[in-house]
Amino acid sequence: MVVGATAFGPVFNQPRPASRDTLLLLATRARRVGISTFVQTSSARGFLSLGRRQQLRYRLGSDWIYDSRGEPPFVREDYGADLAHIYALDQANHWQLGQQVHYDQSRANATRTGLWLGRLGYQRRLRPAHASDSLSQLRLTVLGGLATDARNGFHDTGFAYGLDAAAMLFANGPAAAPLIVRVLGTRAALGPRTVQRLVAEAVGEQAFLEQAPLTVQGRLGYRSNRAEDYLRGSVQRIQSDTLAAQASASYRITPYASLRSDNSLLLPTRAFNYRRLSAPADTLQDLGYRQREIDTRQELRLSRPRLQSSISFSYRERSRSYYLENSRFLSPVRFNAALSREQVKDITEQTTLWQGDLTWLPTARHVLALLGTAQLLRVDAPSRDNQQTRDEAQHLLRLTWTGRWAGAFRTSLAVAGEYRQTVFIRAGLSSENYADHLLHWEPGFVWAPGKLSIRSGYHLWVSYQVRDRPSEQARNRASRVLEQTQSISYQLRPRLLLLADYARRENRVGQLQWQQFRESPLDTSVTHDLTAGLRQTWNGRRGGSSLRLGYRLLEQRNYGRAALLTDAPTGPLSQLIYLHNITRQHGPELAVERHANAGFNLVASVWLQWLRTFSTYAPGRGAYTGSSYTPADLDRETKRILPYFELSAEWRLGRR
């Protein structure tokens, strides 16, 4: 629980809209995501003006994930509610008095939280003498109240309080970025547990001299969170502290060249401490880790009317080290053994990335783009028991050509080559060392002559994964993936559109013999998705509506080898077969949309689906030692009728 903010967001953070004095927004979304799984979210939020100085804000919401096969059937069932009342004490709205009520319940986790807070706020302009600066302001807020929390069979109640102070100063004018300083602290004492939060940050930007080419930005922040919960008869405290610093600078070398530098430092620490609630409770070991993250990026960019290019260098380092506190009063030998087990997880990751791109316009209708990257990831684990020490290298070169032709015809072609290599340094995982060679081929076109529009795209990539060790060559794999999309539309009437979409994905995996450059097929999967229909639209002063009626076919085919078990008294017990598993889903599809400038919005669709799963096979020669089936298993098929639906509705009520 965070004092002053909830899962639905803080309720005091926005001023009252000036265009309306009453507003209610109802929203609901529901859809089917599986054979027996449904998702539903609904909310109601708004505000009510009780006069020139008073306002009432409220939020209600629910979030469900339902699975009819479960016991109980609900996977997640969450509810939340917020109510806030704000009263301006003076005509200038400098002083505000208010209160907030919050309720949150999760039936799946058997938790309930409640909160009542009183609020006293003060705000004013920082530069009242400057008539052009109406945005610089100071805000102070004091919170205090009661909090309740029920979970794990415990029901705790305690005081909650907090302070929020923020200042925003536009020292360089409203067009420049402001200087922002904020401090937020909250605390809730819930019986034996304490939940507290502290956030402090400062953000600013400064341009040196007027029309100067150098601009410097900076950010400094500190965040501390303390959360406590029950665990095995003890109270577990998770103490999280993070210190962050960021510095950026941009320098305009010439009108066509600029240099930018972004640098950040992050120092997070985490501590897990335990205190027993009773004598027979387990004594848990206090532990934690310290982490350091360094991120820097330097970029040089050139821009000419027909030529644009950039080159950048990035470096990121993340190191984490674990430590133990001897809270169980172990002997030095046992404590050092426990510390060594935790320090196995110590790790350092270093990522170096070079990236360059070049875009050239030889003519007004044609564009050539070249992209190249080189990346190295080095993972170092100091402990000899951690086998994750490795190097990962990646190199990519991509060339893209885009052209426009007469008759509203556009073509594109992309060719890319990629090389990846992974090397484990320790001997325990050296058998996993491999090199991956990838090739990409991506042609496509768009043709839109008048009422007809055709879009087509293809993406073929081939991967050859080769193991380093000669004894692991049987694990070499070759894979080919082909994705293609076709979209056709034709305007039958001004508001009647004919639509047809087709998508196909084919994935072939085979065993690779790299020296002979030969492969044996292992598994193949093909997916077809076809949709065709008509769309009618209506437009009016209050909004627009549309109705789409069509038919959809989704088919998935898996090809592979298996063994057919036979009950013949003589001969082999199994026989090689080439098995085809087919899942076919098809049926009519209806979609309705209503978008209004104000009022009711609706997006709904339903797909009445006939589902059928079955298998076919062809006999092969010899035996097979993999997956095996009986003829009765392969003769089984499934037939069902399932309506897949999706609904999103919003209803906005209000008056001027």
XYZ file of C-alpha atoms in Angstrom:
656
model
C 0.000 0.000 0.000
C 1.321 3.424 -0.986
C -0.147 6.335 0.926
C -1.820 8.808 -1.405
C -1.736 6.561 -4.491
C -3.505 3.359 -5.453
C -3.456 0.790 -8.215
C -5.869 3.069 -10.068
C -3.521 6.049 -9.659
C -3.489 9.103 -7.383
C -6.721 11.048 -7.301
C -5.355 14.465 -6.355
C -2.940 14.953 -9.231
C -5.108 16.694 -11.846
C -6.916 20.041 -11.733
C -10.617 20.285 -12.356
C -11.432 20.545 -16.107
C -12.863 23.932 -16.886
C -15.196 22.834 -19.710
C -17.480 20.611 -17.632
C -18.772 20.503 -14.098
C -19.958 16.889 -14.152
C -18.447 13.815 -15.801
C -18.966 10.070 -15.626
C -17.019 7.580 -17.742
C -18.133 3.939 -17.816
C -15.807 1.467 -19.521
C -15.868 -2.305 -19.880
C -13.754 -4.749 -21.854
C -14.291 -8.471 -22.200
C -12.877 -11.116 -24.507
C -12.321 -14.800 -24.807
C -8.642 -15.756 -24.869
C -8.898 -19.561 -24.882
C -11.236 -22.492 -24.942
C -12.178 -21.981 -21.298
C -10.477 -18.688 -20.378
C -12.124 -15.253 -20.350
C -10.826 -11.799 -19.411
C -13.001 -8.930 -18.203
C -12.199 -5.456 -16.897
C -14.647 -2.694 -16.057
C -14.370 0.713 -14.479
C -16.413 3.789 -13.653
C -14.715 7.081 -12.966
C -15.656 10.700 -12.908
C -16.081 13.839 -10.876
C -18.993 15.838 -9.594
C -18.886 19.578 -9.032
C -20.578 20.603 -5.782
C -20.039 24.307 -6.334
C -17.280 26.636 -7.352
C -14.972 25.377 -4.586
C -15.939 21.748 -4.055
C -15.408 18.668 -6.192
C -16.009 14.964 -5.681
C -13.949 12.396 -7.583
C -14.498 8.668 -7.680
C -13.181 5.511 -9.311
C -14.555 1.972 -9.277
C -12.962 -0.954 -11.055
C -12.783 -4.724 -11.375
C -10.348 -7.048 -13.120
C -11.199 -10.713 -13.734
C -9.525 -13.685 -15.369
C -11.936 -16.602 -15.463
C -11.145 -20.250 -16.236
C -14.143 -22.560 -16.098
C -11.944 -25.626 -15.560
C -10.399 -24.413 -12.312
C -11.393 -25.079 -8.715
C -12.413 -22.404 -7.874
C -13.036 -21.298 -11.441
C -11.691 -17.760 -10.973
C -7.962 -17.372 -11.560
C -7.955 -13.691 -10.596
C -10.720 -11.526 -9.196
C -9.682 -8.028 -8.137
C -11.798 -5.039 -7.087
C -10.837 -1.460 -6.328
C -12.562 1.777 -5.334
C -11.478 5.368 -4.682
C -13.428 8.368 -3.452
C -11.945 11.825 -2.955
C -13.464 15.100 -1.827
C -11.627 18.399 -2.386
C -12.601 21.824 -1.028
C -10.861 25.103 -1.860
C -10.517 27.260 1.246
C -9.916 30.550 -0.580
C -11.044 32.193 -3.801
C -7.582 31.954 -5.397
C -7.453 28.194 -4.714
C -4.160 28.462 -2.834
C -5.319 26.303 0.086
C -7.186 23.013 -0.373
C -8.722 20.672 2.150
C -9.798 17.168 1.229
C -10.102 13.514 2.084
C -9.683 10.203 0.291
C -11.152 6.723 0.814
C -9.601 3.711 -0.899
C -10.551 0.027 -0.957
C -8.791 -2.818 -2.738
C -9.603 -6.545 -2.679
C -8.020 -9.570 -4.323
C -10.053 -12.704 -3.793
C -7.451 -14.972 -5.378
C -4.821 -13.889 -2.823
C -7.343 -13.377 0.005
C -6.123 -9.830 0.639
C -8.048 -6.645 1.437
C -6.663 -3.167 1.970
C -8.420 0.010 3.014
C -7.293 3.576 3.485
C -8.741 6.871 4.706
C -6.623 9.979 4.360
C -7.138 13.601 5.165
C -5.332 16.099 2.952
C -4.198 19.691 3.366
C -2.635 21.255 0.284
C -1.073 24.591 -0.624
C -0.080 25.848 -4.071
C 1.028 29.174 -5.522
C 2.845 30.715 -8.460
C 6.598 31.105 -8.034
C 6.957 34.116 -10.346
C 3.807 36.214 -9.956
C 5.574 39.320 -11.278
C 6.107 37.703 -14.710
C 2.798 37.792 -16.531
C 4.079 35.419 -19.238
C 5.041 32.730 -16.706
C 1.870 31.181 -15.336
C 3.288 27.644 -15.166
C 6.008 27.973 -12.505
C 4.455 26.906 -9.228
C 5.010 25.346 -5.827
C 2.829 22.608 -4.327
C 2.855 21.283 -0.759
C 0.603 18.489 0.471
C 0.286 16.910 3.925
C -1.563 13.571 4.298
C -2.737 11.696 7.369
C -5.250 8.982 8.231
C -5.877 5.297 8.921
C -4.948 2.173 6.929
C -6.137 -1.436 7.178
C -4.619 -4.556 5.666
C -5.886 -8.148 5.826
C -3.819 -11.045 4.444
C -2.434 -14.431 5.459
C -4.974 -14.668 8.275
C -3.826 -11.373 9.846
C -5.855 -8.178 10.080
C -3.713 -5.101 10.765
C -4.741 -1.492 11.357
C -2.538 1.546 11.842
C -1.831 5.186 11.109
C -0.737 6.428 7.683
C 0.769 9.786 6.852
C 2.831 11.442 4.160
C 4.280 14.629 2.661
C 4.482 15.648 -0.984
C 6.429 18.770 -2.007
C 7.043 19.744 -5.627
C 8.334 22.863 -7.388
C 8.456 23.591 -11.127
C 10.350 26.644 -12.416
C 10.482 27.822 -16.045
C 13.576 29.967 -15.671
C 14.373 30.018 -19.417
C 10.872 30.681 -20.701
C 7.872 28.445 -21.386
C 9.467 26.939 -24.508
C 12.454 25.495 -22.610
C 12.412 22.549 -20.250
C 11.702 23.538 -16.617
C 13.623 22.827 -13.442
C 11.654 20.319 -11.359
C 12.305 19.359 -7.732
C 10.110 16.883 -5.877
C 10.177 15.098 -2.526
C 7.552 12.485 -1.635
C 7.499 10.526 1.609
C 4.799 8.182 2.910
C 4.567 5.754 5.827
C 1.944 3.327 7.097
C 2.361 1.512 10.449
C 0.263 -1.671 10.209
C 0.672 -3.503 13.514
C 3.982 -5.346 13.414
C 4.570 -4.276 9.825
C 5.691 -0.961 8.353
C 5.343 0.192 4.767
C 7.141 3.362 3.763
C 8.315 5.114 0.637
C 10.636 8.041 -0.078
C 11.249 9.624 -3.477
C 13.445 12.662 -4.116
C 14.456 13.873 -7.561
C 15.608 16.957 -9.417
C 15.498 17.468 -13.190
C 16.849 20.410 -15.156
C 18.135 21.608 -18.517
C 20.363 24.550 -19.346
C 21.390 26.078 -22.661
C 24.656 28.056 -22.402
C 24.107 31.546 -23.738
C 21.452 32.478 -26.255
C 21.751 30.666 -29.599
C 24.689 28.700 -28.157
C 25.272 25.219 -29.624
C 25.662 23.469 -26.241
C 22.751 22.241 -24.110
C 23.200 20.255 -20.890
C 20.538 18.209 -19.117
C 20.761 16.591 -15.697
C 18.726 14.419 -13.386
C 19.453 13.326 -9.837
C 17.156 11.092 -7.853
C 16.855 8.879 -4.806
C 14.177 6.292 -4.138
C 13.632 4.211 -1.031
C 10.918 1.624 -0.478
C 10.314 -0.525 2.561
C 7.696 -3.263 2.347
C 6.962 -5.840 5.042
C 4.873 -8.980 4.824
C 4.344 -12.229 6.718
C 6.456 -15.263 5.811
C 6.678 -18.551 7.749
C 5.940 -17.057 11.139
C 8.206 -14.076 10.548
C 7.927 -10.595 9.133
C 9.949 -10.191 5.966
C 11.260 -6.710 5.251
C 12.289 -5.863 1.701
C 14.338 -2.690 1.807
C 14.980 -1.175 -1.613
C 17.213 1.882 -2.048
C 18.252 3.333 -5.381
C 20.448 6.314 -6.179
C 20.262 7.518 -9.785
C 22.192 10.185 -11.674
C 21.880 11.110 -15.325
C 23.727 13.682 -17.422
C 23.124 14.474 -21.089
C 24.623 17.005 -23.443
C 24.032 17.953 -27.069
C 26.446 20.032 -29.124
C 25.757 21.448 -32.594
C 29.104 21.323 -34.390
C 27.859 22.724 -37.712
C 24.388 23.283 -39.150
C 24.645 19.736 -40.551
C 26.418 17.897 -37.735
C 25.582 17.363 -34.073
C 27.016 15.381 -31.201
C 24.992 13.964 -28.311
C 26.078 12.240 -25.120
C 23.807 10.392 -22.672
C 25.245 8.989 -19.438
C 23.584 7.462 -16.402
C 24.585 5.803 -13.153
C 22.255 3.610 -11.105
C 23.132 2.246 -7.649
C 20.332 -0.020 -6.374
C 20.582 -2.090 -3.203
C 18.166 -4.673 -1.844
C 18.038 -6.104 1.663
C 15.836 -8.976 2.869
C 15.595 -8.937 6.657
C 13.465 -11.141 8.922
C 12.223 -10.892 12.469
C 10.350 -13.669 14.234
C 6.841 -13.139 15.553
C 7.022 -16.145 17.893
C 9.658 -18.388 19.432
C 8.906 -21.556 17.396
C 9.046 -19.684 14.075
C 11.836 -20.488 11.644
C 14.920 -18.305 11.825
C 15.588 -16.991 8.332
C 18.909 -15.615 7.197
C 19.166 -11.881 6.459
C 20.639 -11.273 3.032
C 20.825 -8.724 0.247
C 22.778 -7.521 -2.748
C 24.440 -4.387 -4.063
C 24.292 -3.459 -7.698
C 25.905 -0.945 -10.018
C 24.650 0.001 -13.475
C 26.588 2.264 -15.827
C 25.099 3.266 -19.171
C 26.684 5.608 -21.695
C 25.857 6.427 -25.315
C 27.742 8.760 -27.664
C 26.235 9.636 -31.026
C 27.455 11.672 -33.985
C 24.794 12.590 -36.538
C 25.206 14.168 -39.988
C 22.282 15.507 -41.992
C 22.309 16.748 -45.578
C 19.381 17.192 -47.987
C 20.040 13.841 -49.724
C 22.289 12.089 -47.247
C 21.788 11.329 -43.553
C 24.073 9.230 -41.402
C 24.881 8.550 -37.775
C 27.322 6.503 -35.783
C 26.929 5.679 -32.113
C 28.820 3.898 -29.374
C 27.073 2.424 -26.335
C 28.443 0.756 -23.249
C 26.442 -0.755 -20.430
C 27.760 -2.472 -17.305
C 25.743 -4.181 -14.610
C 27.397 -5.820 -11.624
C 25.678 -7.457 -8.656
C 27.229 -8.817 -5.468
C 25.374 -10.663 -2.673
C 26.074 -10.502 1.036
C 24.791 -12.128 4.240
C 24.182 -10.895 7.747
C 24.861 -13.459 10.471
C 21.350 -13.113 11.913
C 21.201 -16.831 12.792
C 24.423 -16.619 14.857
C 26.154 -19.335 12.869
C 29.678 -20.476 13.564
C 32.363 -18.949 11.309
C 32.654 -22.165 9.279
C 28.914 -22.491 8.640
C 28.531 -18.778 7.987
C 31.333 -18.768 5.399
C 29.749 -21.808 3.725
C 26.374 -20.032 3.553
C 28.040 -16.869 2.266
C 29.796 -18.841 -0.469
C 26.472 -20.324 -1.590
C 24.997 -16.836 -1.963
C 28.062 -15.433 -3.715
C 27.694 -18.043 -6.441
C 25.051 -15.688 -7.872
C 27.488 -12.736 -8.130
C 27.688 -11.606 -11.734
C 28.977 -8.815 -13.969
C 27.569 -8.065 -17.435
C 29.280 -5.752 -19.920
C 27.648 -4.850 -23.250
C 29.488 -2.914 -25.946
C 27.560 -1.812 -29.033
C 28.655 -0.011 -32.191
C 25.898 1.051 -34.563
C 25.914 3.019 -37.786
C 23.285 3.858 -40.357
C 23.314 5.642 -43.696
C 20.305 6.868 -45.685
C 20.778 8.081 -49.266
C 18.205 9.543 -51.646
C 19.679 9.141 -55.172
C 16.417 10.447 -56.652
C 13.226 11.877 -55.260
C 11.477 8.489 -55.601
C 14.123 6.070 -54.340
C 15.754 5.589 -50.943
C 18.685 3.388 -49.954
C 19.352 2.669 -46.277
C 22.287 0.779 -44.789
C 22.423 -0.337 -41.155
C 25.274 -2.066 -39.378
C 25.693 -3.163 -35.765
C 28.379 -4.930 -33.782
C 27.670 -6.006 -30.206
C 29.648 -7.892 -27.592
C 28.165 -9.145 -24.320
C 30.608 -10.400 -21.680
C 29.218 -12.167 -18.623
C 31.636 -12.785 -15.763
C 30.767 -14.842 -12.674
C 33.585 -14.749 -10.074
C 32.536 -18.020 -8.423
C 33.956 -21.192 -9.946
C 30.630 -22.928 -9.283
C 28.773 -20.524 -11.596
C 29.055 -21.760 -15.180
C 27.412 -18.712 -16.787
C 30.693 -16.975 -17.662
C 30.444 -16.460 -21.409
C 30.910 -14.120 -24.393
C 28.183 -13.394 -26.919
C 29.060 -11.585 -30.146
C 26.588 -10.359 -32.743
C 27.198 -8.689 -36.120
C 24.449 -7.426 -38.420
C 24.466 -5.717 -41.819
C 21.161 -4.717 -43.435
C 20.474 -3.006 -46.777
C 17.012 -1.652 -47.605
C 15.789 -0.160 -50.889
C 12.423 1.590 -51.263
C 11.108 2.886 -54.566
C 8.028 4.697 -55.804
C 6.805 4.163 -59.348
C 4.052 5.471 -61.569
C 0.492 4.360 -60.941
C 0.689 4.493 -57.119
C 3.057 1.505 -57.102
C 5.701 1.153 -54.390
C 8.260 -1.584 -53.901
C 10.674 -2.415 -51.107
C 13.478 -4.897 -50.717
C 15.610 -5.633 -47.659
C 18.605 -7.961 -47.465
C 20.388 -8.695 -44.195
C 23.106 -10.948 -42.927
C 23.688 -11.724 -39.263
C 26.323 -13.680 -37.365
C 26.035 -14.671 -33.706
C 28.525 -16.564 -31.580
C 28.207 -17.773 -27.991
C 31.234 -19.084 -26.099
C 31.031 -20.391 -22.518
C 34.359 -19.941 -20.787
C 34.029 -22.624 -18.108
C 34.316 -26.266 -19.102
C 30.975 -27.244 -17.556
C 28.953 -25.620 -20.372
C 31.520 -25.573 -23.167
C 29.440 -28.147 -25.041
C 26.822 -25.407 -25.565
C 29.193 -23.204 -27.591
C 27.757 -22.476 -31.006
C 27.778 -20.100 -33.959
C 24.590 -18.985 -35.703
C 24.518 -17.783 -39.316
C 21.358 -15.944 -40.397
C 20.200 -14.563 -43.730
C 17.135 -12.355 -44.266
C 15.221 -11.630 -47.488
C 12.274 -9.204 -47.286
C 10.577 -8.114 -50.524
C 7.228 -6.319 -50.628
C 5.055 -3.990 -52.655
C 2.021 -1.709 -52.376
C -0.275 -0.938 -55.311
C -3.207 1.438 -54.842
C -4.668 2.473 -58.226
C -7.900 4.241 -57.351
C -10.480 2.014 -55.681
C -8.171 -1.021 -55.530
C -5.435 -1.435 -52.934
C -3.031 -4.399 -52.715
C -0.366 -4.827 -50.052
C 2.028 -7.738 -50.043
C 4.992 -8.529 -47.829
C 7.381 -11.452 -47.445
C 10.043 -12.277 -44.903
C 12.303 -15.281 -45.333
C 15.081 -15.932 -42.872
C 17.405 -18.895 -42.746
C 19.419 -19.906 -39.706
C 22.306 -22.377 -39.525
C 23.284 -23.136 -35.930
C 26.585 -25.013 -35.671
C 28.061 -26.423 -32.464
C 31.778 -25.997 -31.803
C 32.598 -29.429 -30.445
C 32.937 -32.303 -32.935
C 31.055 -34.574 -30.506
C 28.026 -32.208 -30.569
C 27.567 -32.040 -34.344
C 24.385 -34.115 -34.107
C 22.749 -31.102 -32.414
C 23.367 -28.773 -35.365
C 20.136 -27.293 -36.635
C 18.963 -25.546 -39.783
C 15.715 -23.632 -39.742
C 13.798 -21.737 -42.391
C 10.942 -19.397 -41.579
C 8.754 -17.856 -44.255
C 6.154 -15.248 -43.382
C 3.920 -13.683 -45.985
C 0.985 -11.289 -45.707
C -1.449 -10.293 -48.446
C -4.084 -7.602 -48.053
C -6.590 -6.590 -50.744
C -9.313 -3.963 -50.492
C -11.722 -2.634 -53.091
C -14.099 0.317 -52.717
C -17.418 -0.973 -54.068
C -19.316 2.161 -53.015
C -18.289 5.350 -51.220
C -19.050 3.700 -47.861
C -18.854 0.002 -48.769
C -15.440 -1.691 -48.743
C -14.467 -5.228 -49.755
C -11.614 -6.647 -47.632
C -9.496 -9.789 -47.884
C -6.424 -10.616 -45.750
C -4.203 -13.665 -45.867
C -1.238 -14.527 -43.650
C 0.943 -17.608 -43.866
C 3.817 -18.741 -41.676
C 5.950 -21.780 -42.375
C 8.696 -23.034 -40.080
C 10.986 -25.891 -41.107
C 13.565 -27.354 -38.725
C 16.139 -29.908 -39.806
C 19.296 -31.623 -38.623
C 22.323 -29.971 -40.217
C 25.525 -31.568 -41.476
C 27.667 -28.463 -41.686
C 30.730 -29.948 -43.381
C 28.695 -31.435 -46.231
C 26.116 -28.608 -46.012
C 23.248 -31.091 -45.996
C 20.191 -31.312 -43.785
C 17.543 -33.862 -42.832
C 14.027 -32.550 -42.049
C 12.834 -33.010 -38.470
C 9.722 -30.893 -37.994
C 7.585 -28.549 -40.070
C 4.675 -26.344 -39.063
C 2.478 -24.281 -41.386
C -0.191 -21.761 -40.352
C -2.795 -20.251 -42.687
C -5.006 -17.326 -41.651
C -7.579 -16.107 -44.188
C -10.205 -13.422 -43.608
C -12.628 -12.004 -46.183
C -15.641 -9.765 -45.793
C -17.481 -6.488 -46.371
C -17.328 -3.297 -44.311
C -20.061 -0.643 -44.333
C -19.529 2.735 -42.654
C -21.844 5.594 -41.660
C -20.716 9.084 -40.686
C -22.680 11.833 -38.999
C -22.273 14.964 -36.952
C -22.070 13.021 -33.682
C -19.636 10.364 -34.850
C -19.243 7.355 -37.090
C -20.251 3.703 -37.153
C -19.170 0.648 -39.110
C -20.362 -2.911 -39.639
C -18.094 -5.681 -40.886
C -19.344 -9.108 -41.933
C -16.975 -11.794 -43.123
C -15.569 -15.293 -42.837
C -12.330 -16.425 -41.219
C -10.296 -19.603 -41.610
C -7.345 -20.455 -39.351
C -5.502 -23.705 -39.969
C -2.386 -25.059 -38.291
C -0.512 -28.072 -39.672
C 2.391 -29.822 -37.975
C 4.481 -32.308 -39.946
C 6.847 -34.735 -38.272
C 7.947 -38.327 -37.851
C 6.474 -40.797 -35.355
C 6.081 -44.522 -34.738
C 2.877 -46.502 -35.333
C 2.445 -49.341 -32.843
C 1.189 -52.558 -34.448
C -0.370 -55.614 -32.848
C 0.781 -58.048 -35.520
C 1.955 -61.369 -34.032
C 4.941 -61.371 -36.386
C 7.106 -58.551 -37.660
C 8.237 -55.311 -36.019
C 6.283 -53.831 -33.126
C 6.414 -50.320 -34.595
C 6.640 -48.692 -38.002
C 7.853 -45.287 -39.147
C 5.087 -42.934 -40.226
C 4.985 -39.344 -41.440
C 2.433 -37.741 -39.147
C 0.302 -34.668 -39.893
C -1.511 -32.999 -36.968
C -4.149 -30.562 -38.213
C -6.150 -27.975 -36.266
C -8.793 -26.157 -38.286
C -10.872 -23.232 -37.024
C -13.353 -21.499 -39.316
C -16.661 -19.682 -39.215
C -18.456 -16.367 -39.791
C -17.163 -13.192 -38.180
C -19.140 -10.081 -37.252
C -17.700 -6.780 -35.997
C -19.434 -3.548 -34.990
C -17.798 -0.213 -34.176
C -19.316 3.028 -32.939
C -17.146 6.087 -32.320
C -18.834 9.258 -31.122
C -17.436 12.686 -30.425
C -19.160 12.499 -27.040
C -21.342 9.796 -25.579
C -21.211 6.087 -26.328
C -18.310 4.242 -28.025
C -18.438 0.552 -28.859
C -16.084 -1.956 -30.471
C -17.430 -5.520 -30.561
C -16.620 -8.594 -32.604
C -17.598 -12.259 -32.537
C -16.162 -15.221 -34.417
C -18.472 -18.239 -34.429
C -15.834 -20.897 -34.758
C -16.101 -24.526 -35.761
C -13.044 -26.240 -34.255
C -11.760 -29.555 -35.541
C -8.531 -31.368 -34.683
C -7.503 -34.571 -36.417
C -4.438 -36.433 -37.688
C -3.403 -38.080 -40.934
C -0.286 -40.095 -41.680
C 1.587 -41.871 -44.430
C 3.614 -45.050 -43.830
C 7.380 -44.976 -44.143
C 10.147 -47.548 -44.230
C 11.888 -48.938 -41.183
C 11.387 -48.259 -37.465
C 11.369 -45.087 -35.376
C 12.347 -44.663 -31.732
C 10.601 -41.372 -30.971
C 6.946 -40.628 -30.155
C 4.645 -43.586 -30.755
C 0.885 -43.879 -31.338
C -1.666 -46.617 -31.830
C -4.135 -46.580 -34.760
C -6.911 -45.734 -32.268
C -4.976 -42.663 -31.111
C -4.606 -41.384 -34.650
C -8.277 -41.984 -35.497
C -9.486 -39.683 -32.713
C -10.717 -36.241 -33.685
C -12.263 -33.323 -31.820
C -15.192 -31.198 -32.988
C -16.483 -28.182 -31.084
C -18.329 -24.929 -31.693
C -16.749 -22.001 -29.851
C -17.801 -18.341 -30.076
C -14.697 -16.152 -29.700
C -15.682 -12.600 -28.850
C -14.161 -9.262 -27.917
C -16.048 -6.301 -26.475
C -14.923 -2.789 -25.571
C -17.484 -0.175 -24.577
C -17.184 3.350 -23.180
C -20.023 5.623 -22.147
C -19.180 9.211 -21.304
C -21.870 11.169 -19.471
C -21.582 14.816 -18.597
C -23.114 18.239 -18.840
C -21.756 21.686 -19.431
